[in-house]
Coordinates of C-alpha atoms in Angstrom, one line a residue:
M1 CA 133.6 42.7 132.6
L2 CA 130.4 40.9 133.6
N3 CA 127.2 42.0 131.9
L4 CA 124.5 43.1 134.4
E5 CA 121.6 41.8 132.2
R6 CA 123.3 38.4 132.1
L7 CA 123.7 38.4 135.8
R8 CA 120.0 39.1 136.1
T9 CA 119.4 36.0 133.9
L10 CA 121.6 33.9 136.2
D11 CA 119.9 35.2 139.3
A12 CA 116.5 34.3 137.8
L13 CA 117.7 30.8 137.0
A14 CA 118.9 30.4 140.6
R15 CA 115.6 31.6 142.0
H16 CA 113.3 29.7 139.6
G17 CA 115.3 26.5 139.3
S18 CA 114.8 26.0 135.6
V19 CA 115.3 27.7 132.2
S20 CA 111.6 27.8 131.6
G21 CA 110.9 29.2 135.1
A22 CA 113.6 31.9 134.5
A23 CA 112.1 32.7 131.1
C24 CA 108.6 33.0 132.7
G25 CA 109.9 35.2 135.5
L26 CA 111.8 37.5 133.1
H27 CA 109.1 37.4 130.5
V28 CA 111.5 36.4 127.7
T29 CA 111.8 33.2 125.7
T30 CA 113.7 30.1 126.9
S31 CA 116.0 30.6 123.9
A32 CA 116.8 34.1 125.1
V33 CA 117.7 32.7 128.6
S34 CA 119.9 30.1 127.0
Q35 CA 121.7 32.7 124.8
Q36 CA 122.3 35.0 127.7
M37 CA 123.8 32.1 129.8
A38 CA 126.0 30.9 126.9
K39 CA 127.4 34.5 126.6
L40 CA 127.9 34.6 130.4
E41 CA 129.8 31.3 130.4
R42 CA 132.1 32.7 127.7
E43 CA 132.7 35.8 129.8
V44 CA 133.7 33.8 132.9
G45 CA 135.5 31.0 131.0
Q46 CA 133.8 28.0 132.6
P47 CA 130.4 26.2 132.6
L48 CA 127.7 27.6 134.8
L49 CA 125.0 25.1 133.8
A50 CA 125.0 21.3 133.7
K51 CA 122.5 18.9 132.3
N52 CA 120.2 17.4 134.9
G53 CA 117.9 14.8 133.4
R54 CA 115.7 16.7 130.9
G55 CA 116.6 20.0 132.6
V56 CA 119.6 21.8 133.9
R57 CA 121.3 22.7 137.2
L58 CA 123.8 25.2 138.3
T59 CA 127.4 24.0 138.5
D60 CA 129.5 24.9 141.6
A61 CA 130.8 28.0 139.7
G62 CA 127.2 28.8 138.7
R63 CA 126.1 28.7 142.3
I64 CA 129.0 30.9 143.4
L65 CA 128.4 33.5 140.7
A66 CA 124.6 33.4 141.3
G67 CA 125.2 34.4 144.9
H68 CA 127.3 37.3 143.8
A69 CA 124.7 38.2 141.1
A70 CA 122.0 38.6 143.7
R71 CA 124.2 40.9 145.8
I72 CA 125.3 42.9 142.7
I73 CA 121.8 43.5 141.6
S74 CA 120.8 44.7 145.1
Q75 CA 123.9 46.9 145.2
V76 CA 123.0 48.5 141.9
E77 CA 119.6 49.4 143.3
L78 CA 121.2 50.7 146.5
A79 CA 123.7 52.8 144.5
Q80 CA 120.9 54.3 142.5
A81 CA 118.9 55.0 145.6
D82 CA 121.9 56.6 147.4
V83 CA 122.9 58.8 144.5
E84 CA 119.3 60.0 144.2
A85 CA 118.8 60.5 147.9
Q86 CA 122.1 62.5 148.1
R87 CA 120.5 65.0 145.8
G88 CA 117.6 65.2 148.2
R89 CA 114.9 65.6 145.6
A90 CA 113.0 63.5 143.1
V91 CA 115.0 63.8 139.8
G92 CA 115.9 61.7 136.8
E93 CA 113.7 59.0 135.4
L94 CA 111.0 56.8 137.0
R95 CA 109.5 53.9 135.1
I96 CA 106.0 52.7 136.1
G97 CA 104.0 49.8 134.9
A98 CA 100.2 49.8 135.4
F99 CA 97.3 47.7 134.4
P100 CA 94.6 49.3 132.1
T101 CA 92.0 50.5 134.6
A102 CA 94.7 52.0 136.8
M103 CA 96.1 53.7 133.7
R104 CA 92.8 55.4 133.3
G105 CA 91.6 55.8 136.9
L106 CA 94.8 56.7 138.8
L107 CA 97.7 57.6 136.6
P108 CA 96.4 60.8 135.0
R109 CA 95.9 62.5 138.4
T110 CA 99.2 61.0 139.7
L111 CA 101.3 62.2 136.8
T112 CA 99.8 65.7 136.8
S113 CA 100.7 65.9 140.5
L114 CA 104.3 64.7 140.0
R115 CA 104.9 67.0 137.1
A116 CA 103.7 70.0 139.2
D117 CA 105.6 69.1 142.4
H118 CA 108.7 67.5 140.9
P119 CA 109.4 69.1 137.6
E120 CA 112.9 67.5 137.4
L121 CA 111.4 64.0 137.5
R122 CA 110.6 62.3 134.2
V123 CA 108.0 59.6 134.6
L124 CA 107.6 56.9 131.9
V125 CA 104.5 54.8 132.1
R126 CA 103.9 51.4 130.4
E127 CA 100.6 49.6 130.3
K128 CA 101.2 46.0 131.5
E129 CA 99.3 43.3 133.3
P130 CA 100.2 43.0 137.0
E131 CA 102.2 39.8 136.8
E132 CA 104.2 41.2 133.8
S133 CA 105.0 44.5 135.5
M134 CA 106.0 43.0 138.8
A135 CA 108.4 40.7 137.0
A136 CA 109.8 43.8 135.2
V137 CA 110.4 45.4 138.6
V138 CA 112.2 42.4 139.9
R139 CA 114.6 42.3 136.9
G140 CA 115.1 46.1 136.9
D141 CA 113.2 47.0 133.7
L142 CA 110.7 49.0 135.7
D143 CA 111.0 51.0 139.0
M144 CA 107.5 50.6 140.2
A145 CA 104.3 48.6 139.3
L146 CA 100.7 49.0 140.0
A147 CA 99.1 45.6 140.7
I148 CA 95.9 44.1 141.9
D149 CA 94.5 41.1 143.7
W150 CA 91.0 40.1 144.8
H151 CA 89.4 39.9 148.3
N152 CA 89.4 36.1 148.1
K153 CA 92.5 35.4 146.0
R154 CA 95.8 37.1 146.7
M155 CA 98.5 37.6 144.1
P156 CA 101.9 36.5 145.3
V157 CA 104.5 39.3 145.5
P158 CA 108.2 38.4 145.1
A159 CA 110.1 38.6 148.4
E160 CA 112.4 41.3 147.1
L161 CA 109.5 43.8 146.5
T162 CA 107.8 46.2 148.9
R163 CA 104.1 46.8 148.5
T164 CA 101.7 49.5 149.8
H165 CA 97.9 49.4 149.6
L166 CA 96.3 52.2 147.6
L167 CA 92.7 51.5 147.1
D168 CA 89.9 48.9 147.5
D169 CA 87.9 48.9 144.2
G170 CA 84.4 47.4 144.0
A171 CA 83.1 45.6 141.0
D172 CA 79.6 44.9 139.5
I173 CA 78.2 42.3 137.1
A174 CA 77.4 43.8 133.7
V175 CA 74.4 42.2 132.0
P176 CA 72.3 43.0 128.9
E177 CA 69.4 45.4 129.6
N178 CA 66.8 42.5 129.1
H179 CA 68.5 40.2 131.5
P180 CA 66.0 38.6 133.9
L181 CA 67.8 39.8 137.0
V182 CA 67.6 43.5 136.0
G183 CA 65.6 45.4 138.6
R184 CA 66.5 43.2 141.5
T185 CA 68.2 44.8 144.5
Q186 CA 69.6 41.7 146.2
I187 CA 71.5 39.3 143.8
S188 CA 73.9 36.5 144.5
L189 CA 76.6 35.3 142.2
A190 CA 75.0 31.8 142.3
E191 CA 72.0 33.3 140.4
F192 CA 74.3 33.6 137.3
A193 CA 74.7 29.8 137.0
G194 CA 72.9 29.8 133.6
D195 CA 74.8 32.6 132.0
D196 CA 77.7 32.6 129.6
W197 CA 80.7 34.7 130.8
I198 CA 83.0 37.0 129.0
S199 CA 86.4 36.8 130.7
W200 CA 90.0 37.8 130.5
N201 CA 92.7 35.7 128.8
E202 CA 93.2 32.3 130.1
G203 CA 96.2 32.2 132.4
Q204 CA 95.8 35.7 133.5
F205 CA 95.3 36.3 137.2
C206 CA 91.9 37.8 136.8
H207 CA 90.6 34.9 134.7
E208 CA 91.9 32.5 137.3
W209 CA 90.2 34.5 140.0
L210 CA 86.8 34.5 138.1
V211 CA 86.9 30.7 137.6
F212 CA 87.9 30.2 141.3
T213 CA 85.2 32.5 142.6
L214 CA 82.4 31.1 140.5
R215 CA 83.3 27.6 141.4
G216 CA 83.3 28.7 145.1
T217 CA 79.6 29.5 144.7
G218 CA 78.8 26.2 143.1
I219 CA 78.9 27.5 139.5
E220 CA 81.0 25.7 136.8
P221 CA 81.6 28.8 134.6
R222 CA 80.8 28.7 131.0
V223 CA 83.4 31.1 129.5
A224 CA 82.0 31.8 126.0
H225 CA 84.3 34.7 125.0
I226 CA 87.7 36.1 125.9
A227 CA 88.3 39.8 125.6
E228 CA 91.3 41.7 127.2
E229 CA 89.8 45.2 127.4
H230 CA 86.8 46.0 129.7
H231 CA 85.1 48.2 127.0
T232 CA 85.3 45.2 124.6
Q233 CA 83.7 43.0 127.2
L234 CA 80.9 45.5 127.7
A235 CA 80.3 45.7 124.0
F236 CA 79.8 41.9 124.0
V237 CA 77.5 42.2 127.0
E238 CA 75.4 44.8 125.1
A239 CA 75.1 42.4 122.2
G240 CA 73.6 39.8 124.5
L241 CA 76.6 37.5 124.3
G242 CA 77.1 37.0 128.0
V243 CA 77.8 38.7 131.3
C244 CA 81.1 40.0 132.8
V245 CA 82.6 41.4 135.9
T246 CA 83.4 45.1 135.6
P247 CA 85.5 46.9 138.2
R248 CA 84.6 50.5 139.0
L249 CA 88.1 52.1 138.8
G250 CA 88.6 53.7 135.4
R251 CA 85.3 52.3 134.1
G252 CA 84.1 55.2 132.0
P253 CA 80.8 55.4 130.2
V254 CA 78.8 52.2 130.1
P255 CA 77.0 51.3 126.8
P256 CA 73.2 52.1 126.9
G257 CA 72.2 48.5 126.4
V258 CA 74.2 47.4 129.5
R259 CA 73.0 47.3 133.1
L260 CA 75.3 47.0 136.1
L261 CA 74.1 44.8 139.0
P262 CA 75.8 44.9 142.4
V263 CA 75.9 41.5 144.1
C264 CA 75.5 40.8 147.8
D265 CA 78.6 38.6 147.6
T266 CA 81.6 40.9 148.1
V267 CA 83.4 41.4 144.8
R268 CA 86.4 43.7 145.5
R269 CA 89.9 44.3 144.2
H270 CA 92.9 45.5 146.2
V271 CA 95.0 48.0 144.3
Y272 CA 98.6 48.5 145.4
A273 CA 102.0 49.7 144.3
V274 CA 105.2 47.6 144.5
W275 CA 108.9 48.5 144.1
R276 CA 112.2 46.9 145.0
A277 CA 112.9 47.0 148.7
D278 CA 116.4 48.2 148.1
A279 CA 115.0 51.3 146.3
D280 CA 113.1 52.6 149.4
R281 CA 115.4 55.5 149.9
R282 CA 114.9 56.9 146.4
P283 CA 113.1 60.3 146.6
S284 CA 111.4 59.5 143.3
I285 CA 109.9 56.3 144.7
R286 CA 108.6 58.2 147.8
A287 CA 107.2 61.0 145.7
A288 CA 105.4 58.6 143.4
V289 CA 103.9 56.7 146.4
E290 CA 102.7 59.9 147.9
A291 CA 101.1 61.1 144.6
L292 CA 99.5 57.7 144.1
R293 CA 98.0 57.7 147.6
E294 CA 96.6 61.2 147.0
A295 CA 95.1 60.1 143.7
A296 CA 93.6 57.0 145.2
A297 CA 92.1 59.1 148.1
A298 CA 90.6 61.5 145.6
V299 CA 89.0 58.6 143.6
A300 CA 87.5 57.1 146.8
A301 CA 86.2 60.5 147.9
A302 CA 84.6 61.3 144.6
S303 CA 82.3 58.3 144.8
P304 CA 82.6 56.6 148.2
A305 CA 79.5 54.5 147.6
D306 CA 80.9 53.0 144.5
R307 CA 84.4 52.0 145.6
A308 CA 83.8 49.0 147.8

């Protein structure tokens, strides 16, 4: 019997065109991809990969099985959706991945609403960066992901996923309280040309966005420190070690030695939910989308001037 997880690995290889691409898409090691493919080859009794220069390519058998794998994965999702839809109510388990500020700013209200309105639905939440959580939805490890992109740099969404907009989230520049721009009402990003920046990890979408945006204003950014968590970034700002972008969603208390400066350049994130298109009929997906929209609307209504 063919193993579904190994078929997912073959499907990723077919879509990404390389072992490294499949490993990146599945967020596993290249060794794990190779091991899964070796086991799948033993299951089917013939080679599925062949050497191609320094890489690999799918054999004829590999291409045939990859076509079936894509359909099998889709059918599994449809079967789950149909069984759940037949019950007519949101039941079972729903796995959601969310980035940190959405975890704080949207998920508590969302989960409280789902627990009250759909007591038979068990929701499991995992904190993940958007790229990681979307990949997990593609391979079936998560049912839904909360993701972001920026007004001037969109994040690509895999074709097999459906997305819905939830919220536009404004952001400010956090600076030390003695920064020379404190007290100004009209500030441009270009005026931070002489500042050190505290950014997210290199390679993350938000770090790439920051570098892209600053260069667009004529600034070659000096990234002095890397910190994953917004509160850590703000602690570095308070210590006078640089400035950072701080979104408003889920921001929480700001350290007393930090000042938040709005800039006349629009700095805004788009927050959205994604799920597999073939899971549209699942009542649990529809219930979660409704609860997320209500939570996002409540956040926007609570501080309309701060959101965008």
